[in-house]
Amino acid sequence: SLAPILQLLDHAIAVHKLNGLSFEEFADDKNIDQFAIQYNEQSADALHKGMVRAWREAKGRYNLNMSEAKGFGTGKSMREKCWACAMGGAYVMILEMDIANTPRSDLADCGRLVRFFESTNFDEMAPHDELAFAGTKYVLAKPGHSYIAYAPNLDGKIGLKDLKAGTYDLRWLDCATGKELVQRGLRVAAGNRAWARPSGIGKESAVHIRRAGK
């Protein structure tokens, strides 16, 4: 058995497969921590939908790493695909990205995404796009507690459905520039609610919405 060896390694064990979302042959193996996904879709929406499907099929037994997709692109295209995968519940790697030949701006975009997510409780959240309201495109949520709402091209307001009444703190991120802005202690009535982008936050934006005291 490989189990004793894997325990000694003390790090995540992943299995990488060829193109597709099925992980059924490894799903119940307690030695496997991660599905390293190859999913050769070209659009951010298709990648997002694939990650949401894979997340639901995982049922908490292993985590997801969107590790290989052809044609991720660079600049805004790459950035939107990274956010689409992350908002679907997956970690993200980019095929053929290396330090020597990758534009500095792309590395900065990846760093902004990492820092934003690590400052949230994303590990307690799940994909909940059904809660998207107003200009929101994708949602990660621990409903009643905290949310991440994302919009790649926000016109108007970003919002959520079925919020509980209470006091909320909002932390905004301009995904393209890295600018952040915090709004604390906003009183919110129950129901569908939306907020306008603060000055200085661009249309490609994300916001961490957390109920105060939670």
Rosetta silent file (secondary structure, phi, psi, omega in degrees, C-alpha in Angstrom):
SEQUENCE: SLAPILQLLDHAIAVHKLNGLSFEEFADDKNIDQFAIQYNEQSADALHKGMVRAWREAKGRYNLNMSEAKGFGTGKSMREKCWACAMGGAYVMILEMDIANTPRSDLADCGRLVRFFESTNFDEMAPHDELAFAGTKYVLAKPGHSYIAYAPNLDGKIGLKDLKAGTYDLRWLDCATGKELVQRGLRVAAGNRAWARPSGIGKESAVHIRRAGK
SCORE:     score description
SCORE:     0.000 S_00000001
   1 L     0.000  142.524  178.205    0.000    0.000    0.000 S_00000001
   2 L   -85.101   -8.891 -173.541    1.162    3.541   -0.771 S_00000001
   3 H   -53.297  -48.156 -179.709   -0.719    5.008    2.200 S_00000001
   4 H   -61.347  -37.284  179.689    2.257    5.112    4.655 S_00000001
   5 H   -67.200  -44.087 -179.420    4.486    6.761    2.039 S_00000001
   6 H   -63.497  -36.300  178.083    1.843    9.347    1.162 S_00000001
   7 H   -65.746  -36.286  179.618    1.362   10.198    4.834 S_00000001
   8 H   -67.709  -30.538 -178.675    5.095   10.809    5.215 S_00000001
   9 H   -66.865  -32.613  174.146    5.089   13.259    2.315 S_00000001
  10 L    55.497   41.237  170.930    2.664   15.513    4.251 S_00000001
  11 L  -147.394  168.631 -175.990    1.443   17.490    1.256 S_00000001
  12 L   -62.297  138.041  176.015   -1.518   17.381   -1.085 S_00000001
  13 L  -108.498  122.718 -177.315   -1.658   14.428   -3.472 S_00000001
  14 E  -118.329  155.582  171.581   -3.304   15.205   -6.814 S_00000001
  15 E  -120.942  127.984  178.831   -4.262   13.192   -9.876 S_00000001
  16 E  -107.430  129.238 -179.218   -4.127   14.853  -13.283 S_00000001
  17 L  -117.276  168.354  173.420   -6.216   13.396  -16.084 S_00000001
  18 L   -71.318  174.673 -168.617   -6.674   14.115  -19.767 S_00000001
  19 L   -48.982  124.475  177.312   -9.404   16.500  -20.896 S_00000001
  20 L   150.449  170.849 -175.072  -12.651   16.068  -18.979 S_00000001
  21 L  -112.245   -5.004 -178.943  -14.456   16.556  -15.688 S_00000001
  22 L   -77.478  133.421  177.022  -15.014   12.970  -14.503 S_00000001
  23 L  -131.300   23.055 -168.802  -13.008   11.899  -11.442 S_00000001
  24 L   -62.617  -31.277 -177.323  -15.155    8.924  -10.491 S_00000001
  25 L   -73.808  -16.307  179.775  -12.377    6.334  -10.369 S_00000001
  26 L  -115.572   -3.681 -167.796  -10.479    8.337   -7.711 S_00000001
  27 L   -58.836  -34.335 -175.792  -13.331   10.135   -5.962 S_00000001
  28 L  -104.965   10.865  177.029  -13.464    7.910   -2.879 S_00000001
  29 L   -79.865  113.922 -175.430   -9.735    7.269   -2.508 S_00000001
  30 L   -69.887  -10.575  177.035   -8.821    8.789    0.863 S_00000001
  31 L   -86.896   -9.683 -177.705   -5.188    9.171   -0.256 S_00000001
  32 L  -102.088  123.765 -177.154   -6.155   11.585   -3.049 S_00000001
  33 L   -99.929  -21.979 -168.873   -6.630   15.229   -2.038 S_00000001
  34 E  -147.980  140.812  169.558   -7.053   16.994   -5.361 S_00000001
  35 E   -97.074  109.826  177.641   -8.407   16.648   -8.876 S_00000001
  36 E   -88.402  101.873 -166.019   -5.920   18.430  -11.173 S_00000001
  37 E   -87.695  136.438  163.732   -8.275   19.223  -14.048 S_00000001
  38 E  -107.813  123.150 -176.935   -7.560   19.536  -17.754 S_00000001
  39 L  -146.015   98.884 -169.704  -10.496   21.280  -19.402 S_00000001
  40 L   -87.003   62.549  175.015   -9.816   22.720  -22.836 S_00000001
  41 L  -102.272  148.622 -172.003  -12.600   25.272  -23.057 S_00000001
  42 L   -95.525  -19.457 -175.656  -11.973   28.670  -24.601 S_00000001
  43 L  -106.805  152.701  177.880  -14.418   30.940  -22.791 S_00000001
  44 H   -62.567  -40.247 -179.619  -14.479   32.117  -19.197 S_00000001
  45 H   -62.325  -43.388 -179.460  -18.155   31.147  -18.888 S_00000001
  46 H   -65.511  -40.043  177.521  -17.517   27.583  -20.078 S_00000001
  47 H   -63.985  -42.726  179.553  -14.602   27.193  -17.668 S_00000001
  48 H   -61.297  -48.875 -179.390  -16.709   28.534  -14.809 S_00000001
  49 H   -61.198  -37.246  177.480  -19.606   26.195  -15.523 S_00000001
  50 H   -65.039  -40.997  179.754  -17.192   23.261  -15.728 S_00000001
  51 H   -67.791  -38.343  177.753  -15.645   24.086  -12.364 S_00000001
  52 H   -62.658  -43.270  177.742  -19.066   24.433  -10.729 S_00000001
  53 H   -61.624  -45.900 -179.981  -20.046   21.027  -12.095 S_00000001
  54 H   -64.273  -36.744  179.293  -16.790   19.466  -10.884 S_00000001
  55 H   -63.947  -43.024 -179.767  -17.201   21.111   -7.472 S_00000001
  56 H   -66.184  -38.380  179.643  -20.686   19.658   -7.059 S_00000001
  57 H   -70.752  -25.980  179.874  -19.508   16.208   -8.107 S_00000001
  58 H   -68.186  -35.589  177.884  -16.619   16.377   -5.628 S_00000001
  59 L    52.558   35.980  175.717  -19.036   16.652   -2.674 S_00000001
  60 L    78.319    3.853 -176.720  -16.209   17.771   -0.409 S_00000001
  61 L   -79.925  -23.310 -178.623  -14.130   14.607   -0.925 S_00000001
  62 L  -158.819  160.984  176.454  -11.236   16.394   -2.683 S_00000001
  63 E   -98.429  173.673 -173.424  -10.405   19.907   -3.877 S_00000001
  64 E  -116.880  139.160  172.546  -10.092   21.177   -7.430 S_00000001
  65 E  -129.402  109.965  176.922   -7.170   22.646   -9.340 S_00000001
  66 E   -74.903   86.302 -164.014   -7.987   23.945  -12.823 S_00000001
  67 E   -94.107  -15.462 -177.384   -4.483   23.018  -13.893 S_00000001
  68 E  -155.500  120.771  172.069   -4.592   22.923  -17.689 S_00000001
  69 L  -147.528  132.636 -178.921   -6.639   24.654  -20.371 S_00000001
  70 L   -72.207  146.916  171.565   -5.434   25.595  -23.831 S_00000001
  71 L    68.222   38.816  179.173   -5.513   29.201  -24.979 S_00000001
  72 L   -64.863  -26.901  178.015   -5.827   30.932  -21.613 S_00000001
  73 L    81.111 -162.991 -178.754   -4.427   34.025  -23.252 S_00000001
  74 L  -142.518  170.344  177.721   -2.911   37.013  -21.525 S_00000001
  75 H    61.919 -135.879 -175.284   -4.073   40.315  -20.048 S_00000001
  76 H   -61.139  -38.884  179.229   -7.827   40.694  -19.586 S_00000001
  77 H   -59.623  -48.640  179.219   -8.600   37.306  -21.176 S_00000001
  78 H   -62.746  -43.911 -176.865   -6.334   35.482  -18.732 S_00000001
  79 H   -61.456  -45.646 -179.100   -7.578   37.515  -15.794 S_00000001
  80 H   -64.842  -37.260  179.302  -11.250   36.815  -16.507 S_00000001
  81 H   -69.545  -38.681  176.549  -10.613   33.085  -16.909 S_00000001
  82 H   -61.038  -46.820  179.927   -8.694   32.925  -13.637 S_00000001
  83 H   -65.595  -38.786  179.507  -11.530   34.663  -11.804 S_00000001
  84 H   -61.228  -41.785  179.484  -14.144   32.479  -13.531 S_00000001
  85 H   -69.863  -44.875 -179.803  -12.395   29.304  -12.341 S_00000001
  86 H   -62.404  -39.106  179.273  -11.788   30.605   -8.825 S_00000001
  87 L   -74.086   -8.381  173.205  -15.416   31.683   -8.528 S_00000001
  88 L   -94.291    2.421  176.214  -16.373   28.141   -9.530 S_00000001
  89 L    97.863   15.340 -176.444  -14.591   26.714   -6.491 S_00000001
  90 L  -118.434  146.728  164.286  -11.236   25.776   -8.042 S_00000001
  91 E   -70.817  164.962 -172.909   -7.624   26.750   -7.558 S_00000001
  92 E  -132.756  132.081  166.627   -6.017   27.893  -10.810 S_00000001
  93 L  -123.319  157.807 -177.302   -2.850   27.079  -12.733 S_00000001
  94 L  -124.291  120.610 -178.781   -2.062   28.335  -16.231 S_00000001
  95 L   -58.866  130.793  175.017   -0.552   26.080  -18.876 S_00000001
  96 L    69.862   12.305  172.540    2.853   27.270  -20.194 S_00000001
  97 L   -83.264  127.065  174.610    3.059   30.248  -17.838 S_00000001
  98 L  -137.892  162.429 -174.289    6.601   30.683  -16.518 S_00000001
  99 L   -64.775  -40.641 -173.076    8.402   33.525  -14.789 S_00000001
 100 L   -67.604  -35.871 -171.113   10.903   34.255  -17.567 S_00000001
 101 L  -113.439    8.287 -179.118    8.449   34.657  -20.440 S_00000001
 102 L   -98.167  132.822  177.452    5.267   35.883  -18.733 S_00000001
 103 L   -55.465  140.076 -179.777    4.409   39.594  -18.795 S_00000001
 104 H   -57.177  -34.396 -179.378    4.921   41.196  -15.410 S_00000001
 105 H   -64.826  -35.056  177.991    1.347   42.499  -15.547 S_00000001
 106 H   -68.185  -40.407  176.548   -0.016   38.929  -15.789 S_00000001
 107 H   -62.927  -39.508  178.351    1.966   37.866  -12.731 S_00000001
 108 H   -63.777  -40.182  178.373    0.610   40.912  -10.892 S_00000001
 109 H   -61.529  -42.731  178.142   -2.960   39.952  -11.861 S_00000001
 110 H   -62.748  -42.127  179.997   -2.441   36.449  -10.460 S_00000001
 111 H   -63.389  -38.051  179.170   -1.016   37.906   -7.261 S_00000001
 112 H   -63.742  -42.439  179.100   -4.008   40.205   -6.796 S_00000001
 113 H   -62.008  -46.096 -179.231   -6.423   37.300   -7.085 S_00000001
 114 H   -60.231  -48.774 -177.275   -4.433   35.245   -4.564 S_00000001
 115 H   -63.192  -39.467 -179.883   -4.176   38.061   -2.024 S_00000001
 116 H   -63.578  -50.083 -177.840   -7.872   38.883   -2.289 S_00000001
 117 H   -64.593  -39.054 -178.365   -9.015   35.297   -1.793 S_00000001
 118 H   -69.485  -16.681  176.962   -6.584   34.652    1.035 S_00000001
 119 L   -88.371   -2.116  179.339   -8.006   37.664    2.890 S_00000001
 120 L  -110.192  179.576  172.722  -11.497   36.102    2.799 S_00000001
 121 L  -101.339   45.249 -176.027  -13.015   32.921    4.191 S_00000001
 122 H   -57.341  -28.027 -178.111  -13.351   31.458    0.693 S_00000001
 123 H   -68.746  -12.549  176.198  -12.523   27.984    2.025 S_00000001
 124 H   -98.491   -1.776 -173.679  -15.889   28.011    3.819 S_00000001
 125 L  -100.799  166.901  176.286  -17.810   29.046    0.705 S_00000001
 126 E  -137.833  157.921  175.461  -19.417   27.237   -2.207 S_00000001
 127 E   -61.869  130.073  179.503  -20.532   28.345   -5.687 S_00000001
 128 L  -142.591   60.786 -178.626  -23.948   30.017   -5.454 S_00000001
 129 H   -63.113  -19.541  178.689  -24.551   31.783   -8.759 S_00000001
 130 H   -66.320  -13.476  178.726  -28.301   31.597   -8.095 S_00000001
 131 H   -91.177   -1.402 -179.850  -27.738   34.401   -5.566 S_00000001
 132 E   -65.316  136.669 -178.670  -26.396   36.808   -8.207 S_00000001
 133 E  -141.062  153.405 -178.581  -28.397   40.038   -8.425 S_00000001
 134 E    58.141 -125.367 -175.388  -28.128   43.262  -10.443 S_00000001
 135 L   -89.540    5.439 -179.159  -24.757   43.266  -12.269 S_00000001
 136 L   -68.826  137.748  178.325  -23.212   40.324  -10.417 S_00000001
 137 L  -102.330  -49.722 -178.481  -22.087   37.438  -12.628 S_00000001
 138 E  -125.797  151.201  179.260  -20.676   34.812  -10.235 S_00000001
 139 E  -136.699  132.269  162.625  -21.110   34.247   -6.500 S_00000001
 140 E  -107.930  142.010 -174.623  -19.248   32.258   -3.872 S_00000001
 141 E  -155.661  149.935  157.994  -21.079   32.164   -0.573 S_00000001
 142 E  -113.978   88.363 -167.521  -21.580   30.891    2.895 S_00000001
 143 L   -51.921  136.526 -177.596  -25.220   32.020    2.811 S_00000001
 144 L    84.796   -6.448 -174.121  -26.290   34.224    5.683 S_00000001
 145 L  -126.213  -62.192 -175.067  -22.658   34.822    6.634 S_00000001
 146 E  -155.852  156.039 -172.888  -20.335   35.935    3.839 S_00000001
 147 E  -147.073  152.993  163.277  -20.138   36.238    0.063 S_00000001
 148 E  -120.893  121.820  176.721  -17.803   37.034   -2.819 S_00000001
 149 E  -111.786  138.865 -175.520  -19.552   38.703   -5.755 S_00000001
 150 E  -133.751  141.813  174.881  -17.735   39.194   -9.065 S_00000001
 151 E  -141.379  125.208  179.794  -18.481   41.087  -12.268 S_00000001
 152 L   -78.098  -18.377 -178.200  -16.106   41.261  -15.265 S_00000001
 153 L  -154.193   74.325 -169.224  -17.798   44.323  -16.746 S_00000001
 154 L   -78.842  115.265  167.957  -20.018   45.960  -14.161 S_00000001
 155 L  -107.283  129.022 -177.399  -22.590   48.451  -15.371 S_00000001
 156 L    83.237 -136.091 -171.599  -24.726   49.736  -12.542 S_00000001
 157 E  -109.354  159.207  172.649  -24.633   47.952   -9.211 S_00000001
 158 E  -103.994  140.725 -173.872  -23.316   44.664   -7.847 S_00000001
 159 E  -155.966  175.620 -179.158  -25.739   42.726   -5.687 S_00000001
 160 E  -137.078  151.671  174.754  -27.018   39.588   -4.000 S_00000001
 161 E   -93.879  153.073  168.283  -30.369   37.897   -3.551 S_00000001
 162 E    58.918   39.773  174.844  -31.949   36.827   -0.281 S_00000001
 163 E   -72.300  146.350  171.397  -29.678   38.687    2.119 S_00000001
 164 L   -81.016  148.090  176.042  -30.516   38.588    5.795 S_00000001
 165 L   -64.360  143.215  178.306  -31.080   41.923    7.484 S_00000001
 166 E   162.309 -168.128  177.927  -28.066   43.154    9.380 S_00000001
 167 E  -105.522  130.801 -174.367  -24.867   45.149    9.309 S_00000001
 168 E  -125.306  147.687  170.349  -22.360   44.265    6.597 S_00000001
 169 E  -107.671  135.565 -179.996  -18.759   45.096    5.778 S_00000001
 170 E  -119.542  131.157  174.080  -17.788   45.317    2.095 S_00000001
 171 E  -121.430  114.036 -175.946  -14.268   45.100    0.733 S_00000001
 172 E   -92.811  147.584  173.129  -13.995   46.021   -2.940 S_00000001
 173 E  -132.166  129.178  166.801  -11.245   45.054   -5.379 S_00000001
 174 E   -83.876  108.464 -172.216  -10.541   46.513   -8.798 S_00000001
 175 L   -64.897  -25.197 -177.527   -9.370   43.284  -10.460 S_00000001
 176 L   -85.694  -29.878 -175.989   -7.414   45.128  -13.158 S_00000001
 177 L  -112.759  -20.160 -177.480   -5.495   47.591  -10.973 S_00000001
 178 L    87.315   -0.471  179.232   -5.495   45.995   -7.526 S_00000001
 179 L   -65.741  137.626  178.333   -7.042   49.032   -5.852 S_00000001
 180 E  -121.346  152.516  176.993   -9.061   48.132   -2.753 S_00000001
 181 E  -148.532  134.293 -177.414  -11.671   50.042   -0.804 S_00000001
 182 E  -111.792  133.689  173.161  -13.449   49.036    2.416 S_00000001
 183 E  -119.765  119.447 -175.720  -16.950   50.078    3.467 S_00000001
 184 E  -112.096  150.334  171.334  -17.831   49.128    7.038 S_00000001
 185 E    67.793   36.826  178.498  -21.033   49.020    9.006 S_00000001
 186 E   -82.556  123.281  176.896  -23.561   49.234    6.176 S_00000001
 187 E   -78.434  128.565 -175.131  -27.097   48.630    7.393 S_00000001
 188 E  -128.689  128.868  174.792  -28.905   46.282    5.005 S_00000001
 189 L   -80.460  158.755 -179.728  -32.573   45.316    4.974 S_00000001
 190 L   -66.365  148.553  176.072  -33.571   41.737    4.158 S_00000001
 191 E   121.063 -156.951  178.731  -34.100   40.760    0.522 S_00000001
 192 E   -85.308  124.213 -174.200  -32.357   41.466   -2.771 S_00000001
 193 E  -134.730  149.279 -179.302  -29.811   44.235   -2.328 S_00000001
 194 E  -142.780  155.744 -177.014  -27.225   45.963   -4.541 S_00000001
 195 E  -133.017  142.612  176.947  -24.452   48.529   -4.143 S_00000001
 196 E   -77.046  148.458  176.209  -22.879   51.026   -6.519 S_00000001
 197 L   -62.233  132.383  174.361  -19.170   50.800   -7.269 S_00000001
 198 L   -66.810  157.021  176.525  -17.176   53.218   -5.111 S_00000001
 199 L   -57.828  132.809  179.280  -15.183   55.908   -6.866 S_00000001
 200 L    95.978  -10.464  176.698  -11.889   54.506   -8.136 S_00000001
 201 L   -99.236  122.823 -175.909  -13.123   50.912   -8.516 S_00000001
 202 L   -77.994  179.861 -176.011  -13.357   49.895  -12.160 S_00000001
 203 L   -67.958  -28.128  178.317  -15.949   47.809  -13.967 S_00000001
 204 L   -88.895   95.324 -166.989  -13.925   44.595  -13.575 S_00000001
 205 E  -141.914  159.397  174.849  -14.503   44.191   -9.867 S_00000001
 206 E  -137.035  153.519  178.176  -15.074   41.849   -6.946 S_00000001
 207 E  -142.913  132.744  173.676  -16.413   42.482   -3.478 S_00000001
 208 E   -93.203  119.300 -175.248  -16.221   40.468   -0.265 S_00000001
 209 E  -113.774  116.040 -174.344  -19.480   40.978    1.618 S_00000001
 210 E  -130.429  130.406  179.041  -19.460   39.849    5.218 S_00000001
 211 E   -70.921  125.733 -176.809  -22.139   40.127    7.872 S_00000001
 212 L   -61.396  140.109  179.345  -20.665   41.918   10.859 S_00000001
 213 L    86.602   -4.006  179.561  -20.200   39.755   13.928 S_00000001
 214 L  -100.662    0.000    0.000  -20.061   36.552   11.852 S_00000001
